[in-house]
mmCIF file with all atom_site columns, C-alpha atoms in Angstrom:
data_model
loop_
_atom_site.group_PDB
_atom_site.id
_atom_site.type_symbol
_atom_site.label_atom_id
_atom_site.label_alt_id
_atom_site.label_comp_id
_atom_site.label_asym_id
_atom_site.label_entity_id
_atom_site.label_seq_id
_atom_site.pdbx_PDB_ins_code
_atom_site.Cartn_x
_atom_site.Cartn_y
_atom_site.Cartn_z
_atom_site.occupancy
_atom_site.B_iso_or_equiv
_atom_site.pdbx_formal_charge
_atom_site.auth_seq_id
_atom_site.auth_comp_id
_atom_site.auth_asym_id
_atom_site.auth_atom_id
_atom_site.pdbx_PDB_model_num
ATOM 1   C CA . UNK I 1 1   ? -30.104 -43.088 -3.967  1.00 46.00 ? 112 UNK I CA 1
ATOM 2   C CA . UNK I 1 2   ? -26.784 -41.835 -5.391  1.00 46.00 ? 113 UNK I CA 1
ATOM 3   C CA . UNK I 1 3   ? -26.525 -41.415 -9.128  1.00 43.00 ? 114 UNK I CA 1
ATOM 4   C CA . UNK I 1 4   ? -23.940 -43.353 -11.102 1.00 44.00 ? 115 UNK I CA 1
ATOM 5   C CA . UNK I 1 5   ? -23.749 -40.562 -13.689 1.00 41.00 ? 116 UNK I CA 1
ATOM 6   C CA . UNK I 1 6   ? -20.576 -38.483 -13.535 1.00 40.00 ? 117 UNK I CA 1
ATOM 7   C CA . UNK I 1 7   ? -20.896 -35.041 -11.991 1.00 39.00 ? 118 UNK I CA 1
ATOM 8   C CA . UNK I 1 8   ? -20.553 -32.574 -14.846 1.00 39.00 ? 119 UNK I CA 1
ATOM 9   C CA . UNK I 1 9   ? -19.818 -29.124 -13.471 1.00 35.00 ? 120 UNK I CA 1
ATOM 10  C CA . UNK I 1 10  ? -19.813 -27.253 -16.772 1.00 39.00 ? 121 UNK I CA 1
ATOM 11  C CA . UNK I 1 11  ? -22.148 -27.398 -19.710 1.00 45.00 ? 122 UNK I CA 1
ATOM 12  C CA . UNK I 1 12  ? -20.818 -26.689 -23.178 1.00 57.00 ? 123 UNK I CA 1
ATOM 13  C CA . UNK I 1 13  ? -22.699 -24.036 -25.129 1.00 76.00 ? 124 UNK I CA 1
ATOM 14  C CA . UNK I 1 14  ? -22.321 -25.387 -28.661 1.00 83.00 ? 125 UNK I CA 1
ATOM 15  C CA . UNK I 1 15  ? -23.706 -22.201 -30.190 1.00 87.00 ? 126 UNK I CA 1
ATOM 16  C CA . UNK I 1 16  ? -21.070 -20.062 -28.461 1.00 85.00 ? 127 UNK I CA 1
ATOM 17  C CA . UNK I 1 17  ? -18.395 -22.553 -29.464 1.00 84.00 ? 128 UNK I CA 1
ATOM 18  C CA . UNK I 1 18  ? -19.533 -22.470 -33.112 1.00 88.00 ? 129 UNK I CA 1
ATOM 19  C CA . UNK I 1 19  ? -19.459 -18.693 -33.112 1.00 88.00 ? 130 UNK I CA 1
ATOM 20  C CA . UNK I 1 20  ? -15.990 -18.613 -31.522 1.00 84.00 ? 131 UNK I CA 1
ATOM 21  C CA . UNK I 1 21  ? -14.619 -21.092 -34.075 1.00 86.00 ? 132 UNK I CA 1
ATOM 22  C CA . UNK I 1 22  ? -16.212 -19.198 -36.966 1.00 87.00 ? 133 UNK I CA 1
ATOM 23  C CA . UNK I 1 23  ? -14.800 -15.884 -35.790 1.00 85.00 ? 134 UNK I CA 1
ATOM 24  C CA . UNK I 1 24  ? -11.387 -17.423 -35.175 1.00 81.00 ? 135 UNK I CA 1
ATOM 25  C CA . UNK I 1 25  ? -11.429 -18.634 -38.773 1.00 80.00 ? 136 UNK I CA 1
ATOM 26  C CA . UNK I 1 26  ? -12.546 -15.152 -39.861 1.00 82.00 ? 137 UNK I CA 1
ATOM 27  C CA . UNK I 1 27  ? -15.512 -16.598 -41.681 1.00 87.00 ? 138 UNK I CA 1
ATOM 28  C CA . UNK I 1 28  ? -18.887 -15.006 -42.163 1.00 91.00 ? 139 UNK I CA 1
ATOM 29  C CA . UNK I 1 29  ? -22.175 -16.784 -41.580 1.00 94.00 ? 140 UNK I CA 1
ATOM 30  C CA . UNK I 1 30  ? -22.697 -16.578 -45.347 1.00 94.00 ? 141 UNK I CA 1
ATOM 31  C CA . UNK I 1 31  ? -19.430 -18.456 -46.015 1.00 92.00 ? 142 UNK I CA 1
ATOM 32  C CA . UNK I 1 32  ? -20.251 -21.214 -43.515 1.00 93.00 ? 143 UNK I CA 1
ATOM 33  C CA . UNK I 1 33  ? -23.784 -21.430 -44.938 1.00 95.00 ? 144 UNK I CA 1
ATOM 34  C CA . UNK I 1 34  ? -22.377 -21.898 -48.443 1.00 94.00 ? 145 UNK I CA 1
ATOM 35  C CA . UNK I 1 35  ? -19.893 -24.553 -47.304 1.00 91.00 ? 146 UNK I CA 1
ATOM 36  C CA . UNK I 1 36  ? -22.358 -26.460 -45.132 1.00 93.00 ? 147 UNK I CA 1
ATOM 37  C CA . UNK I 1 37  ? -25.498 -26.170 -47.243 1.00 95.00 ? 148 UNK I CA 1
ATOM 38  C CA . UNK I 1 38  ? -27.394 -24.753 -44.249 1.00 95.00 ? 149 UNK I CA 1
ATOM 39  C CA . UNK I 1 39  ? -29.103 -21.363 -44.192 1.00 95.00 ? 150 UNK I CA 1
ATOM 40  C CA . UNK I 1 40  ? -27.490 -18.264 -42.722 1.00 94.00 ? 151 UNK I CA 1
ATOM 41  C CA . UNK I 1 41  ? -30.533 -17.635 -40.527 1.00 94.00 ? 152 UNK I CA 1
ATOM 42  C CA . UNK I 1 42  ? -30.420 -21.179 -39.122 1.00 95.00 ? 153 UNK I CA 1
ATOM 43  C CA . UNK I 1 43  ? -26.699 -20.862 -38.339 1.00 95.00 ? 154 UNK I CA 1
ATOM 44  C CA . UNK I 1 44  ? -27.303 -17.520 -36.634 1.00 93.00 ? 155 UNK I CA 1
ATOM 45  C CA . UNK I 1 45  ? -30.081 -19.011 -34.503 1.00 94.00 ? 156 UNK I CA 1
ATOM 46  C CA . UNK I 1 46  ? -27.857 -21.943 -33.484 1.00 92.00 ? 157 UNK I CA 1
ATOM 47  C CA . UNK I 1 47  ? -24.999 -19.599 -32.534 1.00 91.00 ? 158 UNK I CA 1
ATOM 48  C CA . UNK I 1 48  ? -27.361 -17.474 -30.414 1.00 90.00 ? 159 UNK I CA 1
ATOM 49  C CA . UNK I 1 49  ? -28.893 -20.534 -28.729 1.00 88.00 ? 160 UNK I CA 1
ATOM 50  C CA . UNK I 1 50  ? -32.331 -19.930 -30.244 1.00 91.00 ? 161 UNK I CA 1
ATOM 51  C CA . UNK I 1 51  ? -32.342 -23.163 -32.211 1.00 88.00 ? 162 UNK I CA 1
ATOM 52  C CA . UNK I 1 52  ? -30.830 -26.614 -31.786 1.00 86.00 ? 163 UNK I CA 1
ATOM 53  C CA . UNK I 1 53  ? -28.860 -28.381 -34.466 1.00 86.00 ? 164 UNK I CA 1
ATOM 54  C CA . UNK I 1 54  ? -29.110 -32.070 -35.253 1.00 85.00 ? 165 UNK I CA 1
ATOM 55  C CA . UNK I 1 55  ? -26.013 -34.253 -35.220 1.00 82.00 ? 166 UNK I CA 1
ATOM 56  C CA . UNK I 1 56  ? -26.095 -34.230 -39.035 1.00 85.00 ? 167 UNK I CA 1
ATOM 57  C CA . UNK I 1 57  ? -26.208 -30.416 -39.093 1.00 89.00 ? 168 UNK I CA 1
ATOM 58  C CA . UNK I 1 58  ? -23.391 -30.159 -36.529 1.00 87.00 ? 169 UNK I CA 1
ATOM 59  C CA . UNK I 1 59  ? -21.294 -32.507 -38.658 1.00 84.00 ? 170 UNK I CA 1
ATOM 60  C CA . UNK I 1 60  ? -21.886 -30.287 -41.717 1.00 90.00 ? 171 UNK I CA 1
ATOM 61  C CA . UNK I 1 61  ? -20.989 -27.160 -39.723 1.00 92.00 ? 172 UNK I CA 1
ATOM 62  C CA . UNK I 1 62  ? -17.848 -28.790 -38.287 1.00 85.00 ? 173 UNK I CA 1
ATOM 63  C CA . UNK I 1 63  ? -16.739 -29.812 -41.779 1.00 84.00 ? 174 UNK I CA 1
ATOM 64  C CA . UNK I 1 64  ? -17.381 -26.271 -43.042 1.00 88.00 ? 175 UNK I CA 1
ATOM 65  C CA . UNK I 1 65  ? -15.220 -24.910 -40.216 1.00 86.00 ? 176 UNK I CA 1
ATOM 66  C CA . UNK I 1 66  ? -12.494 -27.517 -40.763 1.00 80.00 ? 177 UNK I CA 1
ATOM 67  C CA . UNK I 1 67  ? -12.784 -28.938 -37.250 1.00 77.00 ? 178 UNK I CA 1
ATOM 68  C CA . UNK I 1 68  ? -13.835 -32.266 -35.773 1.00 73.00 ? 179 UNK I CA 1
ATOM 69  C CA . UNK I 1 69  ? -17.156 -32.877 -34.069 1.00 74.00 ? 180 UNK I CA 1
ATOM 70  C CA . UNK I 1 70  ? -15.258 -33.300 -30.790 1.00 70.00 ? 181 UNK I CA 1
ATOM 71  C CA . UNK I 1 71  ? -13.883 -29.744 -31.127 1.00 74.00 ? 182 UNK I CA 1
ATOM 72  C CA . UNK I 1 72  ? -17.443 -28.437 -30.915 1.00 76.00 ? 183 UNK I CA 1
ATOM 73  C CA . UNK I 1 73  ? -17.706 -29.817 -27.380 1.00 71.00 ? 184 UNK I CA 1
ATOM 74  C CA . UNK I 1 74  ? -14.185 -29.151 -26.045 1.00 68.00 ? 185 UNK I CA 1
ATOM 75  C CA . UNK I 1 75  ? -13.731 -25.393 -25.745 1.00 58.00 ? 186 UNK I CA 1
ATOM 76  C CA . UNK I 1 76  ? -10.509 -25.555 -23.756 1.00 57.00 ? 187 UNK I CA 1
ATOM 77  C CA . UNK I 1 77  ? -9.065  -28.884 -24.834 1.00 47.00 ? 188 UNK I CA 1
ATOM 78  C CA . UNK I 1 78  ? -6.144  -29.074 -27.216 1.00 45.00 ? 189 UNK I CA 1
ATOM 79  C CA . UNK I 1 79  ? -7.080  -30.070 -30.737 1.00 53.00 ? 190 UNK I CA 1
ATOM 80  C CA . UNK I 1 80  ? -6.240  -33.623 -31.696 1.00 59.00 ? 191 UNK I CA 1
ATOM 81  C CA . UNK I 1 81  ? -4.217  -34.469 -34.782 1.00 68.00 ? 192 UNK I CA 1
ATOM 82  C CA . UNK I 1 82  ? -6.085  -33.942 -38.021 1.00 72.00 ? 193 UNK I CA 1
ATOM 83  C CA . UNK I 1 83  ? -5.267  -33.574 -41.655 1.00 76.00 ? 194 UNK I CA 1
ATOM 84  C CA . UNK I 1 84  ? -6.300  -30.608 -43.771 1.00 75.00 ? 195 UNK I CA 1
ATOM 85  C CA . UNK I 1 85  ? -6.281  -31.747 -47.384 1.00 80.00 ? 196 UNK I CA 1
ATOM 86  C CA . UNK I 1 86  ? -5.023  -29.358 -50.037 1.00 80.00 ? 197 UNK I CA 1
ATOM 87  C CA . UNK I 1 87  ? -8.429  -29.303 -51.738 1.00 82.00 ? 198 UNK I CA 1
ATOM 88  C CA . UNK I 1 88  ? -10.139 -28.412 -48.434 1.00 80.00 ? 199 UNK I CA 1
ATOM 89  C CA . UNK I 1 89  ? -7.970  -25.442 -47.448 1.00 78.00 ? 200 UNK I CA 1
ATOM 90  C CA . UNK I 1 90  ? -10.001 -22.302 -46.765 1.00 79.00 ? 201 UNK I CA 1
ATOM 91  C CA . UNK I 1 91  ? -8.823  -19.774 -49.367 1.00 80.00 ? 202 UNK I CA 1
ATOM 92  C CA . UNK I 1 92  ? -9.454  -16.126 -49.959 1.00 78.00 ? 203 UNK I CA 1
ATOM 93  C CA . UNK I 1 93  ? -8.361  -13.583 -52.511 1.00 82.00 ? 204 UNK I CA 1
ATOM 94  C CA . UNK I 1 94  ? -6.213  -10.848 -51.076 1.00 80.00 ? 205 UNK I CA 1
ATOM 95  C CA . UNK I 1 95  ? -4.219  -7.888  -52.251 1.00 87.00 ? 206 UNK I CA 1
ATOM 96  C CA . UNK I 1 96  ? -3.541  -7.613  -55.954 1.00 91.00 ? 207 UNK I CA 1
ATOM 97  C CA . UNK I 1 97  ? -3.502  -10.918 -57.882 1.00 91.00 ? 208 UNK I CA 1
ATOM 98  C CA . UNK I 1 98  ? -3.032  -12.820 -54.635 1.00 88.00 ? 209 UNK I CA 1
ATOM 99  C CA . UNK I 1 99  ? -4.569  -15.746 -52.813 1.00 86.00 ? 210 UNK I CA 1
ATOM 100 C CA . UNK I 1 100 ? -4.107  -16.807 -49.189 1.00 86.00 ? 211 UNK I CA 1
ATOM 101 C CA . UNK I 1 101 ? -4.784  -20.346 -47.921 1.00 81.00 ? 212 UNK I CA 1
ATOM 102 C CA . UNK I 1 102 ? -5.100  -21.320 -44.271 1.00 79.00 ? 213 UNK I CA 1
ATOM 103 C CA . UNK I 1 103 ? -2.910  -24.348 -43.503 1.00 82.00 ? 214 UNK I CA 1
ATOM 104 C CA . UNK I 1 104 ? -3.753  -24.869 -39.831 1.00 77.00 ? 215 UNK I CA 1
ATOM 105 C CA . UNK I 1 105 ? -6.640  -27.363 -39.781 1.00 67.00 ? 216 UNK I CA 1
ATOM 106 C CA . UNK I 1 106 ? -8.102  -26.481 -36.400 1.00 61.00 ? 217 UNK I CA 1
ATOM 107 C CA . UNK I 1 107 ? -8.650  -23.491 -34.217 1.00 56.00 ? 218 UNK I CA 1
ATOM 108 C CA . UNK I 1 108 ? -5.138  -23.311 -32.764 1.00 62.00 ? 219 UNK I CA 1
ATOM 109 C CA . UNK I 1 109 ? -4.663  -20.755 -30.020 1.00 63.00 ? 220 UNK I CA 1
ATOM 110 C CA . UNK I 1 110 ? -0.936  -20.115 -30.412 1.00 76.00 ? 221 UNK I CA 1
ATOM 111 C CA . UNK I 1 111 ? -0.149  -20.525 -34.090 1.00 82.00 ? 222 UNK I CA 1
ATOM 112 C CA . UNK I 1 112 ? -1.578  -19.688 -37.494 1.00 84.00 ? 223 UNK I CA 1
ATOM 113 C CA . UNK I 1 113 ? -0.020  -20.758 -40.797 1.00 90.00 ? 224 UNK I CA 1
ATOM 114 C CA . UNK I 1 114 ? -0.961  -19.397 -44.214 1.00 90.00 ? 225 UNK I CA 1
ATOM 115 C CA . UNK I 1 115 ? 0.292   -20.248 -47.686 1.00 93.00 ? 226 UNK I CA 1
ATOM 116 C CA . UNK I 1 116 ? 0.183   -17.453 -50.213 1.00 94.00 ? 227 UNK I CA 1
ATOM 117 C CA . UNK I 1 117 ? 0.232   -17.399 -53.992 1.00 95.00 ? 228 UNK I CA 1
ATOM 118 C CA . UNK I 1 118 ? 1.107   -14.195 -55.827 1.00 97.00 ? 229 UNK I CA 1
ATOM 119 C CA . UNK I 1 119 ? 0.731   -14.003 -59.589 1.00 97.00 ? 230 UNK I CA 1
ATOM 120 C CA . UNK I 1 120 ? 3.393   -12.147 -61.580 1.00 97.00 ? 231 UNK I CA 1
ATOM 121 C CA . UNK I 1 121 ? 3.037   -8.489  -60.581 1.00 97.00 ? 232 UNK I CA 1
ATOM 122 C CA . UNK I 1 122 ? 0.816   -9.412  -57.638 1.00 96.00 ? 233 UNK I CA 1
ATOM 123 C CA . UNK I 1 123 ? 1.199   -8.112  -54.096 1.00 96.00 ? 234 UNK I CA 1
ATOM 124 C CA . UNK I 1 124 ? -0.445  -8.138  -50.686 1.00 93.00 ? 235 UNK I CA 1
ATOM 125 C CA . UNK I 1 125 ? -1.906  -4.728  -51.542 1.00 92.00 ? 236 UNK I CA 1
ATOM 126 C CA . UNK I 1 126 ? -1.094  -1.206  -52.638 1.00 93.00 ? 237 UNK I CA 1
ATOM 127 C CA . UNK I 1 127 ? -0.018  -0.219  -49.113 1.00 94.00 ? 238 UNK I CA 1
ATOM 128 C CA . UNK I 1 128 ? 1.978   -1.879  -46.356 1.00 95.00 ? 239 UNK I CA 1
ATOM 129 C CA . UNK I 1 129 ? -0.204  -3.275  -43.561 1.00 92.00 ? 240 UNK I CA 1
ATOM 130 C CA . UNK I 1 130 ? 0.245   -4.342  -39.939 1.00 91.00 ? 241 UNK I CA 1
ATOM 131 C CA . UNK I 1 131 ? -1.843  -6.597  -37.679 1.00 87.00 ? 242 UNK I CA 1
ATOM 132 C CA . UNK I 1 132 ? -1.557  -7.284  -33.964 1.00 83.00 ? 243 UNK I CA 1
ATOM 133 C CA . UNK I 1 133 ? 1.857   -7.614  -32.372 1.00 88.00 ? 244 UNK I CA 1
ATOM 134 C CA . UNK I 1 134 ? 2.773   -11.231 -33.077 1.00 89.00 ? 245 UNK I CA 1
ATOM 135 C CA . UNK I 1 135 ? 5.955   -12.903 -34.197 1.00 94.00 ? 246 UNK I CA 1
ATOM 136 C CA . UNK I 1 136 ? 5.750   -13.555 -37.919 1.00 95.00 ? 247 UNK I CA 1
ATOM 137 C CA . UNK I 1 137 ? 8.003   -15.857 -39.924 1.00 96.00 ? 248 UNK I CA 1
ATOM 138 C CA . UNK I 1 138 ? 7.831   -15.332 -43.682 1.00 98.00 ? 249 UNK I CA 1
ATOM 139 C CA . UNK I 1 139 ? 9.219   -18.039 -46.003 1.00 97.00 ? 250 UNK I CA 1
ATOM 140 C CA . UNK I 1 140 ? 9.582   -17.980 -49.798 1.00 98.00 ? 251 UNK I CA 1
ATOM 141 C CA . UNK I 1 141 ? 8.890   -21.372 -51.327 1.00 98.00 ? 252 UNK I CA 1
ATOM 142 C CA . UNK I 1 142 ? 9.100   -20.452 -55.018 1.00 98.00 ? 253 UNK I CA 1
ATOM 143 C CA . UNK I 1 143 ? 9.555   -17.346 -57.116 1.00 98.00 ? 254 UNK I CA 1
ATOM 144 C CA . UNK I 1 144 ? 11.216  -14.064 -56.192 1.00 98.00 ? 255 UNK I CA 1
ATOM 145 C CA . UNK I 1 145 ? 9.525   -11.533 -53.954 1.00 99.00 ? 256 UNK I CA 1
ATOM 146 C CA . UNK I 1 146 ? 10.253  -8.169  -52.487 1.00 98.00 ? 257 UNK I CA 1
ATOM 147 C CA . UNK I 1 147 ? 9.331   -7.605  -48.847 1.00 98.00 ? 258 UNK I CA 1
ATOM 148 C CA . UNK I 1 148 ? 8.898   -3.997  -47.757 1.00 98.00 ? 259 UNK I CA 1
ATOM 149 C CA . UNK I 1 149 ? 9.329   -4.016  -44.005 1.00 96.00 ? 260 UNK I CA 1
ATOM 150 C CA . UNK I 1 150 ? 9.241   -0.862  -41.910 1.00 93.00 ? 261 UNK I CA 1
ATOM 151 C CA . UNK I 1 151 ? 11.029  1.247   -44.519 1.00 92.00 ? 262 UNK I CA 1
ATOM 152 C CA . UNK I 1 152 ? 13.537  -1.447  -45.537 1.00 97.00 ? 263 UNK I CA 1
ATOM 153 C CA . UNK I 1 153 ? 13.296  -3.570  -48.686 1.00 98.00 ? 264 UNK I CA 1
ATOM 154 C CA . UNK I 1 154 ? 14.399  -7.208  -48.876 1.00 98.00 ? 265 UNK I CA 1
ATOM 155 C CA . UNK I 1 155 ? 14.611  -9.294  -52.064 1.00 99.00 ? 266 UNK I CA 1
ATOM 156 C CA . UNK I 1 156 ? 13.891  -12.907 -51.150 1.00 98.00 ? 267 UNK I CA 1
ATOM 157 C CA . UNK I 1 157 ? 14.250  -16.096 -53.200 1.00 98.00 ? 268 UNK I CA 1
ATOM 158 C CA . UNK I 1 158 ? 13.208  -19.742 -52.678 1.00 97.00 ? 269 UNK I CA 1
ATOM 159 C CA . UNK I 1 159 ? 14.323  -21.010 -49.282 1.00 96.00 ? 270 UNK I CA 1
ATOM 160 C CA . UNK I 1 160 ? 14.850  -17.511 -47.841 1.00 97.00 ? 271 UNK I CA 1
ATOM 161 C CA . UNK I 1 161 ? 13.049  -16.560 -44.649 1.00 97.00 ? 272 UNK I CA 1
ATOM 162 C CA . UNK I 1 162 ? 12.756  -13.531 -42.402 1.00 97.00 ? 273 UNK I CA 1
ATOM 163 C CA . UNK I 1 163 ? 11.285  -12.948 -38.943 1.00 97.00 ? 274 UNK I CA 1
ATOM 164 C CA . UNK I 1 164 ? 9.602   -9.711  -37.829 1.00 97.00 ? 275 UNK I CA 1
ATOM 165 C CA . UNK I 1 165 ? 6.837   -8.331  -35.629 1.00 95.00 ? 276 UNK I CA 1
ATOM 166 C CA . UNK I 1 166 ? 3.439   -8.286  -37.333 1.00 93.00 ? 277 UNK I CA 1
ATOM 167 C CA . UNK I 1 167 ? 2.974   -4.747  -35.959 1.00 94.00 ? 278 UNK I CA 1
ATOM 168 C CA . UNK I 1 168 ? 5.707   -3.567  -38.370 1.00 96.00 ? 279 UNK I CA 1
ATOM 169 C CA . UNK I 1 169 ? 4.067   -2.350  -41.605 1.00 96.00 ? 280 UNK I CA 1
ATOM 170 C CA . UNK I 1 170 ? 4.874   -4.868  -44.338 1.00 97.00 ? 281 UNK I CA 1
ATOM 171 C CA . UNK I 1 171 ? 4.030   -5.554  -47.970 1.00 97.00 ? 282 UNK I CA 1
ATOM 172 C CA . UNK I 1 172 ? 5.017   -8.424  -50.267 1.00 98.00 ? 283 UNK I CA 1
ATOM 173 C CA . UNK I 1 173 ? 5.299   -8.113  -54.068 1.00 98.00 ? 284 UNK I CA 1
ATOM 174 C CA . UNK I 1 174 ? 6.069   -10.741 -56.679 1.00 98.00 ? 285 UNK I CA 1
ATOM 175 C CA . UNK I 1 175 ? 8.945   -9.229  -58.682 1.00 98.00 ? 286 UNK I CA 1
ATOM 176 C CA . UNK I 1 176 ? 9.757   -12.444 -60.552 1.00 98.00 ? 287 UNK I CA 1
ATOM 177 C CA . UNK I 1 177 ? 8.510   -13.901 -63.823 1.00 98.00 ? 288 UNK I CA 1
ATOM 178 C CA . UNK I 1 178 ? 6.547   -16.813 -62.318 1.00 98.00 ? 289 UNK I CA 1
ATOM 179 C CA . UNK I 1 179 ? 4.009   -17.538 -59.624 1.00 98.00 ? 290 UNK I CA 1
ATOM 180 C CA . UNK I 1 180 ? 5.477   -16.857 -56.168 1.00 98.00 ? 291 UNK I CA 1
ATOM 181 C CA . UNK I 1 181 ? 4.525   -19.239 -53.357 1.00 97.00 ? 292 UNK I CA 1
ATOM 182 C CA . UNK I 1 182 ? 5.130   -17.990 -49.838 1.00 98.00 ? 293 UNK I CA 1
ATOM 183 C CA . UNK I 1 183 ? 4.227   -18.917 -46.280 1.00 96.00 ? 294 UNK I CA 1
ATOM 184 C CA . UNK I 1 184 ? 3.412   -16.904 -43.161 1.00 95.00 ? 295 UNK I CA 1
ATOM 185 C CA . UNK I 1 185 ? 3.703   -18.468 -39.711 1.00 94.00 ? 296 UNK I CA 1
ATOM 186 C CA . UNK I 1 186 ? 2.171   -16.196 -37.072 1.00 91.00 ? 297 UNK I CA 1
ATOM 187 C CA . UNK I 1 187 ? 2.301   -16.682 -33.303 1.00 88.00 ? 298 UNK I CA 1
ATOM 188 C CA . UNK I 1 188 ? 0.010   -15.938 -31.627 1.00 80.00 ? 299 UNK I CA 1
ATOM 189 C CA . UNK I 1 189 ? -2.634  -15.618 -34.367 1.00 76.00 ? 300 UNK I CA 1
ATOM 190 C CA . UNK I 1 190 ? -3.310  -11.965 -35.150 1.00 70.00 ? 301 UNK I CA 1
ATOM 191 C CA . UNK I 1 191 ? -5.220  -11.886 -38.428 1.00 64.00 ? 302 UNK I CA 1
#
């Protein structure tokens, strides 16, 4: 007797998907554990397929990763529209007196957007850095910054933008007298 169930040719490995999303977000198991309220060892076991997660646990993990439950089961599907609230942005300290916030709410394959805040005298670090070989658009939203880019120096003010390859060593410094807010748009993601 033929089955009325659809023929599913591929099975989604949720553990592998969780690990891929976590790595894409550049998060550690410890960070996801802290955000989700689940233990690091449990998360590790789920990622390696040694333990199963309940729907409630998967929901907590998805929220910690900033993705929808559906994203956990659609490895190749495009992410649907979703809002990332200001208070929920993953943030990390970086450089000297700096903070970087991820603005892209899902695991996008072709684009990554970060907002940055540099305190007066702050910078992305003592040395210029490079990452990957992506196109990078840098936009100043407030304050005055200096961008060192491959041996050249650019003074940028609110509304100014510049495009360069992320493989070119670069460093941003706040040379103004107020908090500088900037944005990086990187395609494809290379952080």
